[in-house]
């Protein structure tokens, strides 16, 4: 696992956006096959998305041959609800880039047959050739996508019950009323994310410090599902100084030294 530490979230977001852009361009330079990208929601990726949008508008990057799959969606929230992950993605990314509509995949949280919806999502990912890169965030309890504590690290796309903590944290998007936050969500599984050829996780702010400590230094455990990244051959956490505040000084220095040596 690599840990890229930047002064603040803006610098880290720029790093991530340019890293993703370079990966898309590198694949386009060697093959006509699409770049398959996993995407996340939340406050954390906003600046990364803004920079990707800027690059597309400046003609520096194209999503014409990108196929994307979002990691999760609330169950029962209308697609047009401002806090649905559909709304989030179109508002912050898809409305501003040149990714063809048919290449955009987001789980349908209103599907009548949830099991069929989740199985079909996994099938579509396989059909696309599997993920080249999965961009994710992390919950304050260390969850990846909506894989709450005690999700199997072998899990696949499915419906999950959100923890009280996650609903409380996300209530800030629902007028601070936890009762407005859906109790269920559809999410890709931990194994779905870890099957990606590369995984990039963003984490900013002191509120993520405990999650990063558990994920980076703790044991691999279903209690902190991001810890599954320890078994991935190409996992990178891109973070700011505040979010690594709970790491051991030696760990922090080592990650800095690795980056300096590879620069
Ligand atoms: C939700 C999402 C996750 C996201 C997490 C962190 O739980 N399902 O995918 O990583 O929130 O959100 P934020 O970036 O707002 O801290």
PDB file of C-alpha atoms and ligand atoms in Angstrom:
ATOM      1  CA  UNK A   1       0.000   0.000   0.000  1.00  0.00           C
ATOM      2  CA  UNK A   2       1.160   3.510  -0.796  1.00  0.00           C
ATOM      3  CA  UNK A   3       0.145   6.538   1.223  1.00  0.00           C
ATOM      4  CA  UNK A   4       0.493   9.899  -0.517  1.00  0.00           C
ATOM      5  CA  UNK A   5       0.320  12.703   2.032  1.00  0.00           C
ATOM      6  CA  UNK A   6      -0.270  16.293   0.971  1.00  0.00           C
ATOM      7  CA  UNK A   7      -0.442  19.518   2.980  1.00  0.00           C
ATOM      8  CA  UNK A   8      -4.184  19.913   2.559  1.00  0.00           C
ATOM      9  CA  UNK A   9      -7.195  18.504   0.746  1.00  0.00           C
ATOM     10  CA  UNK A  10      -6.785  20.834  -2.238  1.00  0.00           C
ATOM     11  CA  UNK A  11      -3.261  19.625  -2.980  1.00  0.00           C
ATOM     12  CA  UNK A  12      -4.280  16.010  -2.447  1.00  0.00           C
ATOM     13  CA  UNK A  13      -7.324  16.417  -4.716  1.00  0.00           C
ATOM     14  CA  UNK A  14      -5.190  17.883  -7.496  1.00  0.00           C
ATOM     15  CA  UNK A  15      -2.737  15.022  -7.145  1.00  0.00           C
ATOM     16  CA  UNK A  16      -5.569  12.483  -7.458  1.00  0.00           C
ATOM     17  CA  UNK A  17      -7.205  14.199 -10.435  1.00  0.00           C
ATOM     18  CA  UNK A  18      -3.952  14.381 -12.364  1.00  0.00           C
ATOM     19  CA  UNK A  19      -3.087  10.800 -11.465  1.00  0.00           C
ATOM     20  CA  UNK A  20      -6.447   9.560 -12.795  1.00  0.00           C
ATOM     21  CA  UNK A  21      -6.117  11.714 -15.926  1.00  0.00           C
ATOM     22  CA  UNK A  22      -2.665  10.300 -16.635  1.00  0.00           C
ATOM     23  CA  UNK A  23      -3.970   6.743 -16.246  1.00  0.00           C
ATOM     24  CA  UNK A  24      -6.851   7.404 -18.672  1.00  0.00           C
ATOM     25  CA  UNK A  25      -4.470   8.963 -21.213  1.00  0.00           C
ATOM     26  CA  UNK A  26      -1.892   6.194 -20.822  1.00  0.00           C
ATOM     27  CA  UNK A  27      -4.465   3.498 -21.600  1.00  0.00           C
ATOM     28  CA  UNK A  28      -5.817   5.496 -24.548  1.00  0.00           C
ATOM     29  CA  UNK A  29      -2.287   5.731 -25.930  1.00  0.00           C
ATOM     30  CA  UNK A  30      -1.836   1.956 -26.012  1.00  0.00           C
ATOM     31  CA  UNK A  31      -5.294   0.548 -26.792  1.00  0.00           C
ATOM     32  CA  UNK A  32      -8.792   1.380 -28.069  1.00  0.00           C
ATOM     33  CA  UNK A  33     -10.330  -0.481 -25.145  1.00  0.00           C
ATOM     34  CA  UNK A  34     -12.304   1.714 -22.751  1.00  0.00           C
ATOM     35  CA  UNK A  35     -10.939   2.808 -19.401  1.00  0.00           C
ATOM     36  CA  UNK A  36     -13.177   1.354 -16.694  1.00  0.00           C
ATOM     37  CA  UNK A  37     -13.407   3.675 -13.721  1.00  0.00           C
ATOM     38  CA  UNK A  38     -15.071   3.221 -10.339  1.00  0.00           C
ATOM     39  CA  UNK A  39     -16.402   6.420  -8.791  1.00  0.00           C
ATOM     40  CA  UNK A  40     -17.522   7.579  -5.377  1.00  0.00           C
ATOM     41  CA  UNK A  41     -19.650  10.308  -3.846  1.00  0.00           C
ATOM     42  CA  UNK A  42     -19.385  12.380  -0.672  1.00  0.00           C
ATOM     43  CA  UNK A  43     -17.676  15.663   0.162  1.00  0.00           C
ATOM     44  CA  UNK A  44     -14.222  14.191  -0.306  1.00  0.00           C
ATOM     45  CA  UNK A  45     -14.033  13.785  -4.131  1.00  0.00           C
ATOM     46  CA  UNK A  46     -15.537  17.214  -4.921  1.00  0.00           C
ATOM     47  CA  UNK A  47     -12.270  19.011  -5.634  1.00  0.00           C
ATOM     48  CA  UNK A  48     -10.948  16.036  -7.595  1.00  0.00           C
ATOM     49  CA  UNK A  49     -14.078  16.085  -9.764  1.00  0.00           C
ATOM     50  CA  UNK A  50     -13.780  19.867 -10.204  1.00  0.00           C
ATOM     51  CA  UNK A  51     -10.231  19.451 -11.505  1.00  0.00           C
ATOM     52  CA  UNK A  52     -11.246  16.613 -13.858  1.00  0.00           C
ATOM     53  CA  UNK A  53     -14.036  18.866 -15.188  1.00  0.00           C
ATOM     54  CA  UNK A  54     -11.551  21.707 -15.653  1.00  0.00           C
ATOM     55  CA  UNK A  55      -9.233  19.420 -17.617  1.00  0.00           C
ATOM     56  CA  UNK A  56     -12.053  18.218 -19.886  1.00  0.00           C
ATOM     57  CA  UNK A  57     -13.225  21.799 -20.527  1.00  0.00           C
ATOM     58  CA  UNK A  58      -9.646  22.851 -21.281  1.00  0.00           C
ATOM     59  CA  UNK A  59      -9.331  20.020 -23.827  1.00  0.00           C
ATOM     60  CA  UNK A  60      -6.647  18.288 -21.758  1.00  0.00           C
ATOM     61  CA  UNK A  61      -8.680  15.139 -21.055  1.00  0.00           C
ATOM     62  CA  UNK A  62     -11.608  13.218 -22.510  1.00  0.00           C
ATOM     63  CA  UNK A  63     -14.031  10.737 -20.964  1.00  0.00           C
ATOM     64  CA  UNK A  64     -15.364   9.643 -24.389  1.00  0.00           C
ATOM     65  CA  UNK A  65     -13.813   6.218 -23.945  1.00  0.00           C
ATOM     66  CA  UNK A  66     -14.365   5.915 -20.205  1.00  0.00           C
ATOM     67  CA  UNK A  67     -16.971   3.560 -18.736  1.00  0.00           C
ATOM     68  CA  UNK A  68     -17.841   4.369 -15.141  1.00  0.00           C
ATOM     69  CA  UNK A  69     -19.601   2.521 -12.350  1.00  0.00           C
ATOM     70  CA  UNK A  70     -20.532   4.288  -9.154  1.00  0.00           C
ATOM     71  CA  UNK A  71     -19.988   2.436  -5.944  1.00  0.00           C
ATOM     72  CA  UNK A  72     -23.285   2.946  -4.165  1.00  0.00           C
ATOM     73  CA  UNK A  73     -26.757   4.469  -3.936  1.00  0.00           C
ATOM     74  CA  UNK A  74     -29.404   4.873  -1.262  1.00  0.00           C
ATOM     75  CA  UNK A  75     -32.433   2.590  -1.421  1.00  0.00           C
ATOM     76  CA  UNK A  76     -35.798   4.241  -1.909  1.00  0.00           C
ATOM     77  CA  UNK A  77     -34.623   7.781  -2.580  1.00  0.00           C
ATOM     78  CA  UNK A  78     -36.059   9.106  -5.862  1.00  0.00           C
ATOM     79  CA  UNK A  79     -33.343   9.550  -8.503  1.00  0.00           C
ATOM     80  CA  UNK A  80     -34.220  13.261  -8.748  1.00  0.00           C
ATOM     81  CA  UNK A  81     -33.822  13.791  -4.968  1.00  0.00           C
ATOM     82  CA  UNK A  82     -30.966  16.299  -4.534  1.00  0.00           C
ATOM     83  CA  UNK A  83     -29.154  13.904  -2.189  1.00  0.00           C
ATOM     84  CA  UNK A  84     -29.437  10.805  -4.359  1.00  0.00           C
ATOM     85  CA  UNK A  85     -26.036   9.726  -5.594  1.00  0.00           C
ATOM     86  CA  UNK A  86     -27.463  10.007  -9.117  1.00  0.00           C
ATOM     87  CA  UNK A  87     -28.068  13.736  -8.531  1.00  0.00           C
ATOM     88  CA  UNK A  88     -24.675  14.149  -6.914  1.00  0.00           C
ATOM     89  CA  UNK A  89     -22.821  12.579  -9.826  1.00  0.00           C
ATOM     90  CA  UNK A  90     -24.612  14.519 -12.553  1.00  0.00           C
ATOM     91  CA  UNK A  91     -24.314  17.817 -10.663  1.00  0.00           C
ATOM     92  CA  UNK A  92     -20.641  17.438  -9.840  1.00  0.00           C
ATOM     93  CA  UNK A  93     -19.247  15.466 -12.766  1.00  0.00           C
ATOM     94  CA  UNK A  94     -21.353  13.944 -15.527  1.00  0.00           C
ATOM     95  CA  UNK A  95     -23.137  17.162 -16.584  1.00  0.00           C
ATOM     96  CA  UNK A  96     -19.751  18.768 -17.248  1.00  0.00           C
ATOM     97  CA  UNK A  97     -17.721  16.082 -19.005  1.00  0.00           C
ATOM     98  CA  UNK A  98     -17.944  14.241 -22.313  1.00  0.00           C
ATOM     99  CA  UNK A  99     -18.606  10.726 -20.969  1.00  0.00           C
ATOM    100  CA  UNK A 100     -21.348   9.160 -23.144  1.00  0.00           C
ATOM    101  CA  UNK A 101     -24.577   8.631 -21.206  1.00  0.00           C
ATOM    102  CA  UNK A 102     -24.603   4.912 -22.051  1.00  0.00           C
ATOM    103  CA  UNK A 103     -21.196   4.526 -20.356  1.00  0.00           C
ATOM    104  CA  UNK A 104     -22.494   5.807 -17.008  1.00  0.00           C
ATOM    105  CA  UNK A 105     -23.629   3.170 -14.497  1.00  0.00           C
ATOM    106  CA  UNK A 106     -25.175   3.884 -11.110  1.00  0.00           C
ATOM    107  CA  UNK A 107     -27.009   1.303  -9.030  1.00  0.00           C
ATOM    108  CA  UNK A 108     -30.795   1.678  -9.099  1.00  0.00           C
ATOM    109  CA  UNK A 109     -31.852   2.076  -5.482  1.00  0.00           C
ATOM    110  CA  UNK A 110     -35.489   1.837  -6.557  1.00  0.00           C
ATOM    111  CA  UNK A 111     -35.186  -1.514  -8.332  1.00  0.00           C
ATOM    112  CA  UNK A 112     -38.099  -3.854  -7.642  1.00  0.00           C
ATOM    113  CA  UNK A 113     -35.790  -6.878  -7.731  1.00  0.00           C
ATOM    114  CA  UNK A 114     -32.767  -5.735  -5.756  1.00  0.00           C
ATOM    115  CA  UNK A 115     -30.912  -9.037  -6.057  1.00  0.00           C
ATOM    116  CA  UNK A 116     -31.261  -9.012  -9.841  1.00  0.00           C
ATOM    117  CA  UNK A 117     -30.117  -5.367  -9.960  1.00  0.00           C
ATOM    118  CA  UNK A 118     -26.972  -6.163  -7.954  1.00  0.00           C
ATOM    119  CA  UNK A 119     -26.164  -9.330  -9.921  1.00  0.00           C
ATOM    120  CA  UNK A 120     -26.589  -7.430 -13.194  1.00  0.00           C
ATOM    121  CA  UNK A 121     -24.249  -4.685 -11.946  1.00  0.00           C
ATOM    122  CA  UNK A 122     -21.527  -7.239 -11.270  1.00  0.00           C
ATOM    123  CA  UNK A 123     -22.162  -8.747 -14.722  1.00  0.00           C
ATOM    124  CA  UNK A 124     -21.873  -5.334 -16.413  1.00  0.00           C
ATOM    125  CA  UNK A 125     -18.568  -4.687 -14.639  1.00  0.00           C
ATOM    126  CA  UNK A 126     -17.236  -8.008 -15.919  1.00  0.00           C
ATOM    127  CA  UNK A 127     -18.548  -7.325 -19.425  1.00  0.00           C
ATOM    128  CA  UNK A 128     -16.707  -3.996 -19.430  1.00  0.00           C
ATOM    129  CA  UNK A 129     -13.482  -5.844 -18.640  1.00  0.00           C
ATOM    130  CA  UNK A 130     -13.220  -5.132 -14.901  1.00  0.00           C
ATOM    131  CA  UNK A 131     -12.055  -1.921 -13.280  1.00  0.00           C
ATOM    132  CA  UNK A 132      -8.823  -0.251 -14.316  1.00  0.00           C
ATOM    133  CA  UNK A 133      -9.024   2.106 -11.370  1.00  0.00           C
ATOM    134  CA  UNK A 134     -11.462   2.499  -8.511  1.00  0.00           C
ATOM    135  CA  UNK A 135     -11.630   5.909  -6.852  1.00  0.00           C
ATOM    136  CA  UNK A 136     -13.133   5.700  -3.385  1.00  0.00           C
ATOM    137  CA  UNK A 137     -13.549   7.562  -0.144  1.00  0.00           C
ATOM    138  CA  UNK A 138     -13.776   6.238   3.380  1.00  0.00           C
ATOM    139  CA  UNK A 139     -16.373   6.592   6.093  1.00  0.00           C
ATOM    140  CA  UNK A 140     -15.417   7.736   9.573  1.00  0.00           C
ATOM    141  CA  UNK A 141     -15.726   4.121  10.738  1.00  0.00           C
ATOM    142  CA  UNK A 142     -13.428   2.895   7.960  1.00  0.00           C
ATOM    143  CA  UNK A 143     -16.149   1.721   5.572  1.00  0.00           C
ATOM    144  CA  UNK A 144     -15.446   1.609   1.870  1.00  0.00           C
ATOM    145  CA  UNK A 145     -18.426   2.321  -0.404  1.00  0.00           C
ATOM    146  CA  UNK A 146     -21.269   1.365   1.965  1.00  0.00           C
ATOM    147  CA  UNK A 147     -19.498  -1.728   3.276  1.00  0.00           C
ATOM    148  CA  UNK A 148     -20.178  -1.061   6.918  1.00  0.00           C
ATOM    149  CA  UNK A 149     -18.252  -2.756   9.744  1.00  0.00           C
ATOM    150  CA  UNK A 150     -18.811  -6.539   9.669  1.00  0.00           C
ATOM    151  CA  UNK A 151     -19.261  -6.633   5.892  1.00  0.00           C
ATOM    152  CA  UNK A 152     -17.430  -9.616   4.496  1.00  0.00           C
ATOM    153  CA  UNK A 153     -14.178  -8.693   2.807  1.00  0.00           C
ATOM    154  CA  UNK A 154     -15.338 -11.159   0.107  1.00  0.00           C
ATOM    155  CA  UNK A 155     -18.629  -9.273  -0.380  1.00  0.00           C
ATOM    156  CA  UNK A 156     -20.128  -8.436  -3.765  1.00  0.00           C
ATOM    157  CA  UNK A 157     -22.736  -5.912  -4.864  1.00  0.00           C
ATOM    158  CA  UNK A 158     -25.771  -6.163  -2.599  1.00  0.00           C
ATOM    159  CA  UNK A 159     -28.209  -4.346  -0.328  1.00  0.00           C
ATOM    160  CA  UNK A 160     -26.896  -3.310   3.086  1.00  0.00           C
ATOM    161  CA  UNK A 161     -28.301  -1.827   6.274  1.00  0.00           C
ATOM    162  CA  UNK A 162     -26.581   1.433   7.145  1.00  0.00           C
ATOM    163  CA  UNK A 163     -25.232   1.855  10.665  1.00  0.00           C
ATOM    164  CA  UNK A 164     -26.656   4.497  12.959  1.00  0.00           C
ATOM    165  CA  UNK A 165     -23.254   6.232  12.834  1.00  0.00           C
ATOM    166  CA  UNK A 166     -23.227   6.463   9.035  1.00  0.00           C
ATOM    167  CA  UNK A 167     -26.793   7.778   8.984  1.00  0.00           C
ATOM    168  CA  UNK A 168     -25.896  10.321  11.668  1.00  0.00           C
ATOM    169  CA  UNK A 169     -22.811  11.469   9.725  1.00  0.00           C
ATOM    170  CA  UNK A 170     -24.777  11.693   6.460  1.00  0.00           C
ATOM    171  CA  UNK A 171     -27.690  13.511   8.102  1.00  0.00           C
ATOM    172  CA  UNK A 172     -25.791  16.736   7.409  1.00  0.00           C
ATOM    173  CA  UNK A 173     -27.007  16.349   3.815  1.00  0.00           C
ATOM    174  CA  UNK A 174     -30.605  15.809   4.986  1.00  0.00           C
ATOM    175  CA  UNK A 175     -31.240  18.934   7.064  1.00  0.00           C
ATOM    176  CA  UNK A 176     -29.485  17.305  10.056  1.00  0.00           C
ATOM    177  CA  UNK A 177     -32.527  15.030  10.427  1.00  0.00           C
ATOM    178  CA  UNK A 178     -31.384  11.417  10.759  1.00  0.00           C
ATOM    179  CA  UNK A 179     -34.927  10.236  10.071  1.00  0.00           C
ATOM    180  CA  UNK A 180     -34.632  11.573   6.539  1.00  0.00           C
ATOM    181  CA  UNK A 181     -31.537   9.444   5.829  1.00  0.00           C
ATOM    182  CA  UNK A 182     -32.421   6.141   4.140  1.00  0.00           C
ATOM    183  CA  UNK A 183     -31.803   3.049   6.249  1.00  0.00           C
ATOM    184  CA  UNK A 184     -30.731   0.855   3.336  1.00  0.00           C
ATOM    185  CA  UNK A 185     -28.342   1.239   0.427  1.00  0.00           C
ATOM    186  CA  UNK A 186     -27.047  -0.742  -2.513  1.00  0.00           C
ATOM    187  CA  UNK A 187     -23.290  -0.984  -2.669  1.00  0.00           C
ATOM    188  CA  UNK A 188     -20.543  -2.731  -4.542  1.00  0.00           C
ATOM    189  CA  UNK A 189     -18.817  -5.231  -2.277  1.00  0.00           C
ATOM    190  CA  UNK A 190     -15.346  -5.045  -0.782  1.00  0.00           C
ATOM    191  CA  UNK A 191     -14.243  -7.751  -3.225  1.00  0.00           C
ATOM    192  CA  UNK A 192     -15.777  -5.802  -6.137  1.00  0.00           C
ATOM    193  CA  UNK A 193     -13.531  -2.855  -5.265  1.00  0.00           C
ATOM    194  CA  UNK A 194     -10.475  -4.975  -4.545  1.00  0.00           C
ATOM    195  CA  UNK A 195     -10.813  -6.764  -7.920  1.00  0.00           C
ATOM    196  CA  UNK A 196      -9.968  -3.447  -9.551  1.00  0.00           C
ATOM    197  CA  UNK A 197      -6.505  -3.408 -11.082  1.00  0.00           C
ATOM    198  CA  UNK A 198      -5.801  -0.287  -9.037  1.00  0.00           C
ATOM    199  CA  UNK A 199      -7.554   1.359  -6.085  1.00  0.00           C
ATOM    200  CA  UNK A 200      -7.148   5.013  -5.071  1.00  0.00           C
ATOM    201  CA  UNK A 201      -8.776   6.119  -1.816  1.00  0.00           C
ATOM    202  CA  UNK A 202      -9.172   9.754  -0.789  1.00  0.00           C
ATOM    203  CA  UNK A 203      -9.338  10.755   2.885  1.00  0.00           C
ATOM    204  CA  UNK A 204      -9.284  14.272   4.272  1.00  0.00           C
ATOM    205  CA  UNK A 205      -9.589  15.871   7.659  1.00  0.00           C
ATOM    206  CA  UNK A 206      -9.101  14.828  11.249  1.00  0.00           C
ATOM    207  CA  UNK A 207     -12.466  13.042  11.281  1.00  0.00           C
ATOM    208  CA  UNK A 208     -10.897  10.356   9.051  1.00  0.00           C
ATOM    209  CA  UNK A 209      -7.776   9.910  11.211  1.00  0.00           C
ATOM    210  CA  UNK A 210      -9.079   6.921  13.173  1.00  0.00           C
ATOM    211  CA  UNK A 211     -10.257   5.189   9.983  1.00  0.00           C
ATOM    212  CA  UNK A 212      -6.830   5.647   8.361  1.00  0.00           C
ATOM    213  CA  UNK A 213      -4.999   4.408  11.432  1.00  0.00           C
ATOM    214  CA  UNK A 214      -7.140   1.253  11.486  1.00  0.00           C
ATOM    215  CA  UNK A 215      -6.923   0.734   7.712  1.00  0.00           C
ATOM    216  CA  UNK A 216      -3.171   1.310   7.408  1.00  0.00           C
ATOM    217  CA  UNK A 217      -1.722   0.053  10.702  1.00  0.00           C
ATOM    218  CA  UNK A 218      -4.468  -2.167  12.048  1.00  0.00           C
ATOM    219  CA  UNK A 219      -5.126  -5.816  11.231  1.00  0.00           C
ATOM    220  CA  UNK A 220      -7.103  -6.733   8.125  1.00  0.00           C
ATOM    221  CA  UNK A 221     -10.564  -6.912   9.596  1.00  0.00           C
ATOM    222  CA  UNK A 222     -14.212  -6.731   8.647  1.00  0.00           C
ATOM    223  CA  UNK A 223     -14.495  -4.138  11.420  1.00  0.00           C
ATOM    224  CA  UNK A 224     -12.704  -1.621   9.156  1.00  0.00           C
ATOM    225  CA  UNK A 225     -13.477  -2.691   5.609  1.00  0.00           C
ATOM    226  CA  UNK A 226     -10.896  -0.355   4.055  1.00  0.00           C
ATOM    227  CA  UNK A 227      -8.253  -2.512   5.775  1.00  0.00           C
ATOM    228  CA  UNK A 228      -8.887  -5.042   2.972  1.00  0.00           C
ATOM    229  CA  UNK A 229      -6.776  -2.715   0.826  1.00  0.00           C
ATOM    230  CA  UNK A 230      -3.707  -4.096   2.618  1.00  0.00           C
ATOM    231  CA  UNK A 231      -4.051  -7.214   0.454  1.00  0.00           C
ATOM    232  CA  UNK A 232      -4.276  -5.264  -2.806  1.00  0.00           C
ATOM    233  CA  UNK A 233      -1.164  -5.135  -5.008  1.00  0.00           C
ATOM    234  CA  UNK A 234      -1.833  -1.562  -6.168  1.00  0.00           C
ATOM    235  CA  UNK A 235      -3.656   0.319  -3.442  1.00  0.00           C
ATOM    236  CA  UNK A 236      -2.987   4.002  -2.747  1.00  0.00           C
ATOM    237  CA  UNK A 237      -4.422   6.262  -0.083  1.00  0.00           C
ATOM    238  CA  UNK A 238      -4.243   9.957  -0.993  1.00  0.00           C
ATOM    239  CA  UNK A 239      -4.708  12.100   2.070  1.00  0.00           C
ATOM    240  CA  UNK A 240      -3.970  15.352   3.845  1.00  0.00           C
ATOM    241  CA  UNK A 241      -1.891  16.000   6.968  1.00  0.00           C
ATOM    242  CA  UNK A 242      -4.924  16.122   9.258  1.00  0.00           C
ATOM    243  CA  UNK A 243      -6.153  12.672   8.284  1.00  0.00           C
ATOM    244  CA  UNK A 244      -2.839  10.997   9.156  1.00  0.00           C
ATOM    245  CA  UNK A 245      -2.722  12.551  12.626  1.00  0.00           C
ATOM    246  CA  UNK A 246      -3.251   9.180  14.318  1.00  0.00           C
ATOM    247  CA  UNK A 247      -0.534   7.293  12.388  1.00  0.00           C
ATOM    248  CA  UNK A 248       2.655   6.416  14.219  1.00  0.00           C
ATOM    249  CA  UNK A 249       5.426   8.918  13.516  1.00  0.00           C
ATOM    250  CA  UNK A 250       7.529   6.113  12.057  1.00  0.00           C
ATOM    251  CA  UNK A 251       4.751   5.100   9.650  1.00  0.00           C
ATOM    252  CA  UNK A 252       4.274   8.710   8.572  1.00  0.00           C
ATOM    253  CA  UNK A 253       8.022   9.152   7.967  1.00  0.00           C
ATOM    254  CA  UNK A 254       8.228   5.903   6.029  1.00  0.00           C
ATOM    255  CA  UNK A 255       5.437   6.846   3.619  1.00  0.00           C
ATOM    256  CA  UNK A 256       7.052  10.258   3.083  1.00  0.00           C
ATOM    257  CA  UNK A 257      10.441   8.612   2.463  1.00  0.00           C
ATOM    258  CA  UNK A 258       8.964   6.169  -0.056  1.00  0.00           C
ATOM    259  CA  UNK A 259       7.410   9.005  -2.001  1.00  0.00           C
ATOM    260  CA  UNK A 260      10.619  11.042  -1.944  1.00  0.00           C
ATOM    261  CA  UNK A 261      12.632   8.044  -3.134  1.00  0.00           C
ATOM    262  CA  UNK A 262      10.256   7.419  -6.040  1.00  0.00           C
ATOM    263  CA  UNK A 263      10.027  11.082  -7.108  1.00  0.00           C
TER     264      UNK A 263
HETATM  265  C1  LIG B   1     -20.667   7.625   2.352  1.00  0.00           C
HETATM  266  C2  LIG B   1     -20.394   6.961   1.020  1.00  0.00           C
HETATM  267  C3  LIG B   1     -18.954   6.566   0.885  1.00  0.00           C
HETATM  268  C4  LIG B   1     -18.074   7.753   1.213  1.00  0.00           C
HETATM  269  C5  LIG B   1     -18.321   8.197   2.625  1.00  0.00           C
HETATM  270  C6  LIG B   1     -17.478   9.378   3.046  1.00  0.00           C
HETATM  271  O1  LIG B   1     -20.792   6.700   3.365  1.00  0.00           O
HETATM  272  N1  LIG B   1     -21.189   5.813   0.800  1.00  0.00           N
HETATM  273  O2  LIG B   1     -18.716   6.101  -0.405  1.00  0.00           O
HETATM  274  O3  LIG B   1     -16.731   7.391   1.052  1.00  0.00           O
HETATM  275  O4  LIG B   1     -19.693   8.567   2.713  1.00  0.00           O
HETATM  276  O5  LIG B   1     -18.105  10.580   2.711  1.00  0.00           O
HETATM  277  P1  LIG B   1     -17.432  11.992   2.782  1.00  0.00           P
HETATM  278  O6  LIG B   1     -16.516  12.077   1.616  1.00  0.00           O
HETATM  279  O7  LIG B   1     -18.566  12.969   2.657  1.00  0.00           O
HETATM  280  O8  LIG B   1     -16.715  12.084   4.075  1.00  0.00           O
END
